[in-house]
Amino acid sequence: MSTEATVAEVMAELAGLEDPKARAVNERHGDDHGVNLGKLRAIAKRLKTQQELAGRLWETGDSAARLLALLICRPKAFGRDELDAMLREARTPKVHDWLVNYVVKKSPHSEELRLAWFADPDPVVASAGWALTTERVAKKPGGLDLPGLLDVIEARMKDAPDRLQWAMNHCLAQIGIEHAEYRARAIDIGERLEVLKDYPTPPGCTSPFAPVWIDEMVRRRHGE
C-alpha cells in the first residue's frame, strides 16, 4: 500500500472521529481538533511505528494528524534542525506538548535544543526550553545552575506570557520538589509572585500554585 493511500485513509478515519463537543472543549484550551485522544491512541497502536507515514501526516498541518504522527514516529530519526522547524510550526498547545514530551525528550539533540530554545525570543519556543530544563531538574540536574534558574524565575515569571509562565512555574515547582536545599526559596518565590494562586483546580487535583504543589508532592513522597 502506498504512503499516499495510507495518508488519505488515515485522514478519512480521523475526519470520521471528529466530535463537535470535543472540539469545543479543546478550543477553550487553544487546540483546534475534535478527536478523542483515547481513540487517537488506539489508531496509533494499530499503525505501530511508521516514520514515513508520520512525516506525511505532519505535513498536512492538521492538528489531529500531527498528534497521531507524534505517536507513530521514530523520535531518534529526526535531525536537530527538523525538530526545531517542527516546534516552530506546532501552533497549538497539545501538538507542542506532545512534540516536546514524546519526541524531543527522546532525541539525541534534546540538550542542544534545550539550550537554544531556552534563550529564544519567541516565548512559546522558550517554553519548550523550560520544559526540557524541568525534565533535567528532575532526572539529570548535574551541571544545571539551580540558583541561577531561580533568579531568572524570580525576575521574569510574573510578567511572562501564559505558556512561558506556565513552563517557568513548573520548573520552579520541580526545583522545590526535587531539591530540598532550594525548597524554602522556591516556596518563597511562589508565595511572593502569586502566579497561578487562584487557578481553578478540580477536586482531587493538585493546584499548580507552586507552594501548594511543592508541599503536596513532598508530603506524598514521604507518606505523611
Coordinates of N, CA, C and O in Angstrom, one line a residue, residues 40-168:
L40 N -7.5 8.3 19.3 CA -6.3 8.6 18.5 C -5.2 7.7 18.9 O -4.5 7.2 18.0
R41 N -5.1 7.4 20.2 CA -4.0 6.5 20.7 C -4.3 5.0 20.2 O -3.4 4.3 19.9
A42 N -5.6 4.7 20.0 CA -6.0 3.4 19.5 C -5.5 3.2 18.1 O -5.0 2.1 17.7
I43 N -5.7 4.3 17.3 CA -5.2 4.2 15.9 C -3.7 4.1 15.9 O -3.2 3.3 15.1
A44 N -3.0 4.8 16.7 CA -1.6 4.7 16.8 C -1.1 3.3 17.1 O -0.1 2.8 16.6
K45 N -1.8 2.7 18.0 CA -1.4 1.4 18.5 C -1.6 0.4 17.3 O -0.8 -0.5 17.1
R46 N -2.6 0.6 16.5 CA -2.8 -0.3 15.3 C -1.8 -0.1 14.2 O -1.3 -1.0 13.6
L47 N -1.4 1.2 14.0 CA -0.5 1.5 12.9 C 0.9 1.2 13.3 O 1.8 0.9 12.4
K48 N 1.2 1.2 14.6 CA 2.6 1.0 15.1 C 3.6 2.1 14.6 O 3.1 3.1 14.1
T49 N 4.9 1.9 14.7 CA 5.8 2.9 14.3 C 5.9 2.9 12.7 O 6.2 1.9 12.1
Q50 N 5.7 4.1 12.2 CA 5.8 4.3 10.7 C 6.4 5.7 10.5 O 5.6 6.6 10.4
Q51 N 7.7 5.8 10.4 CA 8.3 7.1 10.3 C 7.9 7.9 9.0 O 7.6 9.1 9.1
E52 N 7.8 7.2 7.9 CA 7.5 7.9 6.6 C 6.0 8.4 6.7 O 5.7 9.5 6.3
L53 N 5.1 7.6 7.2 CA 3.7 8.0 7.3 C 3.6 9.1 8.3 O 2.9 10.1 8.1
A54 N 4.4 9.1 9.4 CA 4.4 10.2 10.4 C 4.7 11.5 9.7 O 4.1 12.5 10.0
G55 N 5.8 11.4 8.9 CA 6.2 12.7 8.2 C 5.1 13.2 7.3 O 4.9 14.5 7.3
R56 N 4.5 12.4 6.6 CA 3.4 12.8 5.7 C 2.2 13.4 6.4 O 1.6 14.4 6.0
L57 N 1.9 12.7 7.5 CA 0.8 13.2 8.4 C 1.1 14.6 9.0 O 0.2 15.5 9.0
W58 N 2.3 14.8 9.4 CA 2.8 16.1 9.9 C 2.6 17.2 8.9 O 2.1 18.3 9.2
E59 N 3.0 16.8 7.6 CA 3.0 17.8 6.6 C 1.5 18.3 6.2 O 1.4 19.4 5.6
T60 N 0.5 17.6 6.6 CA -0.9 18.0 6.4 C -1.2 19.3 7.1 O -2.1 20.0 6.7
G61 N -0.5 19.5 8.2 CA -0.8 20.7 9.1 C -2.0 20.5 9.9 O -2.4 21.4 10.8
D62 N -2.7 19.4 9.8 CA -3.9 19.1 10.6 C -3.5 18.7 12.0 O -2.7 17.8 12.2
S63 N -4.1 19.3 13.0 CA -3.7 19.0 14.4 C -3.9 17.6 14.8 O -3.0 17.0 15.5
A64 N -5.0 17.0 14.5 CA -5.2 15.6 14.9 C -4.2 14.7 14.2 O -3.6 13.8 14.8
A65 N -3.9 15.0 12.9 CA -3.0 14.2 12.1 C -1.6 14.4 12.7 O -0.8 13.4 12.8
R66 N -1.3 15.6 13.1 CA 0.1 15.8 13.7 C 0.2 15.1 15.1 O 1.3 14.5 15.4
L67 N -0.8 15.1 15.9 CA -0.8 14.3 17.1 C -0.6 12.8 16.9 O 0.3 12.2 17.5
L68 N -1.3 12.3 15.9 CA -1.1 10.9 15.5 C 0.4 10.7 15.0 O 1.0 9.7 15.4
A69 N 0.9 11.6 14.2 CA 2.2 11.5 13.7 C 3.2 11.4 14.8 O 4.2 10.6 14.8
L70 N 3.0 12.1 15.9 CA 4.0 12.1 17.0 C 3.9 10.8 17.8 O 4.9 10.5 18.5
L71 N 2.8 10.1 17.7 CA 2.7 8.8 18.3 C 3.3 7.7 17.5 O 3.7 6.6 18.1
I72 N 3.4 7.8 16.2 CA 3.8 6.7 15.4 C 5.2 6.9 14.8 O 5.8 6.1 14.1
C73 N 5.8 8.1 15.1 CA 7.1 8.4 14.6 C 8.2 7.7 15.3 O 8.0 7.1 16.4
R74 N 9.4 7.8 14.8 CA 10.6 7.3 15.5 C 11.4 8.5 15.9 O 12.1 9.2 15.2
P75 N 11.4 8.8 17.2 CA 11.9 10.1 17.7 C 13.4 10.3 17.3 O 13.8 11.4 17.0
K76 N 14.2 9.3 17.3 CA 15.6 9.4 17.1 C 15.9 9.6 15.6 O 17.1 9.8 15.2
A77 N 14.9 9.5 14.7 CA 15.1 9.7 13.3 C 15.2 11.1 12.8 O 15.6 11.4 11.7
F78 N 14.7 12.0 13.7 CA 14.6 13.4 13.3 C 16.0 14.1 13.5 O 16.6 13.9 14.6
G79 N 16.4 15.0 12.6 CA 17.6 15.8 12.8 C 17.3 17.0 13.7 O 16.1 17.3 13.9
R80 N 18.3 17.6 14.2 CA 18.2 18.8 15.1 C 17.4 19.9 14.4 O 16.4 20.5 15.0
D81 N 17.7 20.3 13.2 CA 17.0 21.4 12.5 C 15.6 21.0 12.2 O 14.7 21.9 12.2
E82 N 15.3 19.7 11.9 CA 14.0 19.3 11.6 C 13.1 19.5 12.9 O 12.0 20.0 12.8
L83 N 13.6 19.1 14.0 CA 12.8 19.2 15.3 C 12.6 20.7 15.6 O 11.5 21.1 16.1
D84 N 13.6 21.5 15.3 CA 13.5 23.0 15.6 C 12.4 23.6 14.7 O 11.5 24.3 15.1
A85 N 12.3 23.2 13.4 CA 11.3 23.6 12.5 C 9.9 23.1 12.9 O 8.9 23.9 12.9
M86 N 9.9 21.9 13.3 CA 8.6 21.3 13.8 C 8.0 22.1 15.0 O 6.8 22.3 15.1
L87 N 8.9 22.4 15.9 CA 8.4 23.1 17.1 C 7.9 24.5 16.7 O 6.8 24.9 17.3
R88 N 8.5 25.1 15.8 CA 8.1 26.5 15.4 C 6.8 26.4 14.6 O 6.0 27.4 14.5
E89 N 6.5 25.2 14.0 CA 5.3 25.0 13.3 C 4.1 24.5 14.2 O 3.0 24.5 13.7
A90 N 4.5 24.1 15.4 CA 3.5 23.5 16.2 C 2.6 24.6 16.8 O 2.9 25.1 17.9
R91 N 1.5 24.9 16.2 CA 0.7 26.1 16.5 C 0.0 25.9 17.8 O -0.3 26.9 18.5
T92 N -0.5 24.7 18.1 CA -1.4 24.5 19.3 C -0.7 23.9 20.5 O 0.3 23.2 20.3
P93 N -1.2 24.2 21.7 CA -0.5 23.7 22.9 C -0.4 22.2 22.9 O 0.7 21.7 23.3
K94 N -1.4 21.4 22.5 CA -1.3 19.9 22.6 C -0.2 19.4 21.7 O 0.6 18.5 22.0
V95 N -0.2 19.9 20.4 CA 0.8 19.4 19.5 C 2.2 19.8 20.0 O 3.2 19.0 20.0
H96 N 2.4 21.0 20.5 CA 3.6 21.5 21.1 C 4.0 20.6 22.3 O 5.2 20.1 22.3
D97 N 3.1 20.3 23.2 CA 3.5 19.5 24.3 C 3.9 18.1 24.0 O 4.8 17.5 24.5
W98 N 3.1 17.5 23.1 CA 3.4 16.1 22.7 C 4.7 16.0 21.9 O 5.5 15.1 22.1
L99 N 5.0 17.0 21.1 CA 6.3 17.1 20.4 C 7.5 17.1 21.4 O 8.4 16.3 21.2
V100 N 7.4 18.0 22.3 CA 8.4 18.1 23.3 C 8.5 16.8 24.2 O 9.6 16.2 24.3
N101 N 7.4 16.3 24.7 CA 7.4 15.2 25.6 C 7.6 13.8 25.0 O 8.3 13.0 25.6
Y102 N 7.1 13.6 23.8 CA 7.1 12.3 23.2 C 8.3 12.1 22.2 O 8.6 11.0 21.9
V103 N 8.8 13.3 21.7 CA 9.8 13.2 20.6 C 11.1 13.8 21.0 O 12.1 13.1 21.1
V104 N 11.1 15.1 21.4 CA 12.3 15.8 21.6 C 13.0 15.2 22.8 O 14.3 15.1 22.8
K105 N 12.3 14.9 23.9 CA 12.9 14.3 25.1 C 13.7 13.0 24.8 O 14.6 12.7 25.6
K106 N 13.3 12.3 23.8 CA 13.9 11.0 23.4 C 15.0 11.2 22.3 O 15.6 10.2 21.9
S107 N 15.2 12.4 21.9 CA 16.1 12.7 20.8 C 17.5 12.9 21.3 O 17.7 13.5 22.4
P108 N 18.5 12.5 20.5 CA 19.9 12.8 20.9 C 20.2 14.3 20.8 O 21.3 14.7 21.3
H109 N 19.3 15.1 20.2 CA 19.5 16.5 20.1 C 18.9 17.3 21.2 O 18.9 18.5 21.2
S110 N 18.3 16.6 22.2 CA 17.5 17.3 23.2 C 18.2 18.4 24.0 O 17.7 19.5 24.2
E111 N 19.5 18.1 24.4 CA 20.2 19.0 25.2 C 20.6 20.3 24.4 O 20.5 21.4 24.8
E112 N 21.0 20.0 23.1 CA 21.4 21.2 22.2 C 20.1 22.1 22.0 O 20.2 23.3 22.0
L113 N 19.0 21.4 21.8 CA 17.8 22.2 21.6 C 17.3 22.9 22.8 O 16.8 24.0 22.8
R114 N 17.5 22.2 24.0 CA 17.1 22.8 25.3 C 17.8 24.2 25.4 O 17.2 25.2 25.7
L115 N 19.1 24.2 25.1 CA 19.9 25.4 25.3 C 19.5 26.5 24.3 O 19.4 27.7 24.6
A116 N 19.2 26.1 23.1 CA 18.9 27.0 22.0 C 17.5 27.6 22.3 O 17.3 28.8 22.2
W117 N 16.5 26.8 22.6 CA 15.2 27.2 22.8 C 15.0 28.0 24.1 O 14.3 29.0 24.2
F118 N 15.8 27.7 25.1 CA 15.7 28.4 26.4 C 16.0 29.9 26.2 O 15.3 30.7 26.9
A119 N 16.9 30.2 25.3 CA 17.2 31.6 25.1 C 16.5 32.2 23.9 O 16.8 33.4 23.5
D120 N 15.5 31.6 23.3 CA 14.8 32.1 22.1 C 13.9 33.2 22.5 O 13.2 33.2 23.5
P121 N 13.9 34.3 21.6 CA 13.0 35.4 21.9 C 11.5 35.1 21.8 O 10.7 35.8 22.4
D122 N 11.1 34.0 21.1 CA 9.7 33.7 21.0 C 9.3 32.9 22.3 O 9.9 31.9 22.6
P123 N 8.4 33.5 23.0 CA 8.0 32.9 24.3 C 7.5 31.5 24.3 O 7.7 30.7 25.2
V124 N 6.8 31.1 23.2 CA 6.3 29.7 23.0 C 7.5 28.8 22.8 O 7.6 27.7 23.4
V125 N 8.5 29.2 22.0 CA 9.7 28.4 21.8 C 10.5 28.3 23.1 O 10.9 27.2 23.5
A126 N 10.6 29.4 23.8 CA 11.3 29.4 25.1 C 10.6 28.5 26.1 O 11.3 27.8 26.9
S127 N 9.3 28.4 26.0 CA 8.6 27.5 27.0 C 9.0 26.0 26.8 O 9.1 25.3 27.7
A128 N 9.4 25.7 25.5 CA 9.9 24.3 25.3 C 11.3 24.1 25.9 O 11.6 23.1 26.5
G129 N 12.1 25.2 25.9 CA 13.4 25.1 26.5 C 13.2 25.0 28.0 O 14.0 24.2 28.7
W130 N 12.3 25.6 28.6 CA 12.0 25.5 30.0 C 11.5 24.1 30.4 O 11.8 23.5 31.4
A131 N 10.6 23.5 29.5 CA 10.1 22.2 29.7 C 11.2 21.2 29.7 O 11.2 20.3 30.6
L132 N 12.2 21.3 28.8 CA 13.3 20.4 28.8 C 14.2 20.6 30.0 O 14.8 19.7 30.5
T133 N 14.3 21.8 30.5 CA 15.1 22.1 31.7 C 14.4 21.5 32.9 O 15.1 21.0 33.8
T134 N 13.1 21.6 33.0 CA 12.4 21.0 34.1 C 12.6 19.5 34.1 O 12.8 18.9 35.2
E135 N 12.7 18.8 33.0 CA 13.0 17.4 32.9 C 14.4 17.1 33.5 O 14.6 16.2 34.2
R136 N 15.3 18.0 33.1 CA 16.7 17.8 33.7 C 16.7 18.1 35.2 O 17.5 17.4 35.9
V137 N 16.0 19.0 35.7 CA 15.9 19.3 37.1 C 15.5 18.0 37.9 O 16.1 17.7 38.9
A138 N 14.6 17.3 37.3 CA 14.1 16.1 37.9 C 15.0 14.9 37.7 O 15.2 14.1 38.6
K139 N 15.6 14.7 36.5 CA 16.3 13.5 36.2 C 17.8 13.6 36.1 O 18.5 12.6 36.4
K140 N 18.3 14.7 35.6 CA 19.7 14.9 35.4 C 20.2 16.3 35.8 O 20.6 17.1 34.9
P141 N 20.1 16.6 37.1 CA 20.4 18.0 37.5 C 21.8 18.4 37.5 O 22.2 19.6 37.5
G142 N 22.7 17.4 37.3 CA 24.1 17.7 37.3 C 24.5 18.7 36.2 O 24.1 18.5 35.1
G143 N 25.2 19.8 36.6 CA 25.6 20.8 35.6 C 24.6 21.9 35.5 O 24.9 22.9 34.9
L144 N 23.4 21.8 36.0 CA 22.5 22.9 36.0 C 22.7 23.9 37.1 O 23.1 23.5 38.2
D145 N 22.6 25.1 36.8 CA 22.7 26.2 37.8 C 21.3 26.5 38.4 O 20.6 27.3 38.0
L146 N 21.0 25.7 39.4 CA 19.6 25.8 40.0 C 19.4 27.2 40.7 O 18.3 27.8 40.5
P147 N 20.4 27.7 41.5 CA 20.1 29.1 42.0 C 20.0 30.1 40.9 O 19.1 31.0 41.0
G148 N 20.7 29.9 39.8 CA 20.5 30.8 38.6 C 19.2 30.7 38.0 O 18.6 31.7 37.6
L149 N 18.6 29.5 37.9 CA 17.3 29.3 37.4 C 16.3 30.0 38.3 O 15.3 30.7 37.8
L150 N 16.5 29.9 39.6 CA 15.5 30.5 40.5 C 15.6 32.1 40.3 O 14.6 32.8 40.4
D151 N 16.8 32.6 40.1 CA 17.0 34.0 39.9 C 16.2 34.5 38.7 O 15.5 35.5 38.7
V152 N 16.2 33.7 37.6 CA 15.5 34.1 36.3 C 14.0 34.0 36.6 O 13.3 34.9 36.2
I153 N 13.6 32.9 37.2 CA 12.1 32.8 37.5 C 11.6 33.9 38.4 O 10.6 34.5 38.1
E154 N 12.4 34.3 39.4 CA 12.0 35.3 40.3 C 11.9 36.7 39.6 O 11.0 37.5 39.8
A155 N 12.8 36.9 38.6 CA 12.8 38.2 37.9 C 11.8 38.2 36.8 O 11.2 39.3 36.5
R156 N 11.5 37.1 36.1 CA 10.7 37.2 34.9 C 9.3 36.5 34.9 O 8.5 36.7 34.0
M157 N 9.1 35.5 35.8 CA 7.9 34.7 35.7 C 6.6 35.5 35.8 O 5.6 35.3 35.1
K158 N 6.6 36.5 36.7 CA 5.4 37.3 37.0 C 4.8 37.9 35.7 O 3.5 37.9 35.5
D159 N 5.6 38.4 34.9 CA 5.1 39.1 33.7 C 5.3 38.3 32.4 O 5.1 38.9 31.3
A160 N 5.7 37.0 32.5 CA 5.9 36.2 31.3 C 4.5 35.9 30.6 O 3.5 35.8 31.3
P161 N 4.5 35.8 29.3 CA 3.3 35.3 28.6 C 2.8 33.9 29.1 O 3.6 33.2 29.6
D162 N 1.6 33.6 28.9 CA 0.9 32.5 29.6 C 1.7 31.2 29.5 O 2.0 30.5 30.5
R163 N 2.0 30.8 28.3 CA 2.7 29.4 28.1 C 4.1 29.4 28.7 O 4.5 28.4 29.3
L164 N 4.8 30.5 28.5 CA 6.1 30.6 29.1 C 6.0 30.6 30.6 O 6.8 30.0 31.4
Q165 N 5.1 31.4 31.1 CA 4.9 31.5 32.6 C 4.5 30.1 33.2 O 5.1 29.7 34.2
W166 N 3.7 29.4 32.5 CA 3.3 28.0 33.0 C 4.6 27.1 33.0 O 4.8 26.4 34.0
A167 N 5.4 27.2 32.0 CA 6.6 26.4 32.0 C 7.6 26.8 33.0 O 8.2 25.9 33.7
M168 N 7.8 28.1 33.3 CA 8.6 28.5 34.3 C 8.1 28.1 35.7 O 8.9 27.7 36.6

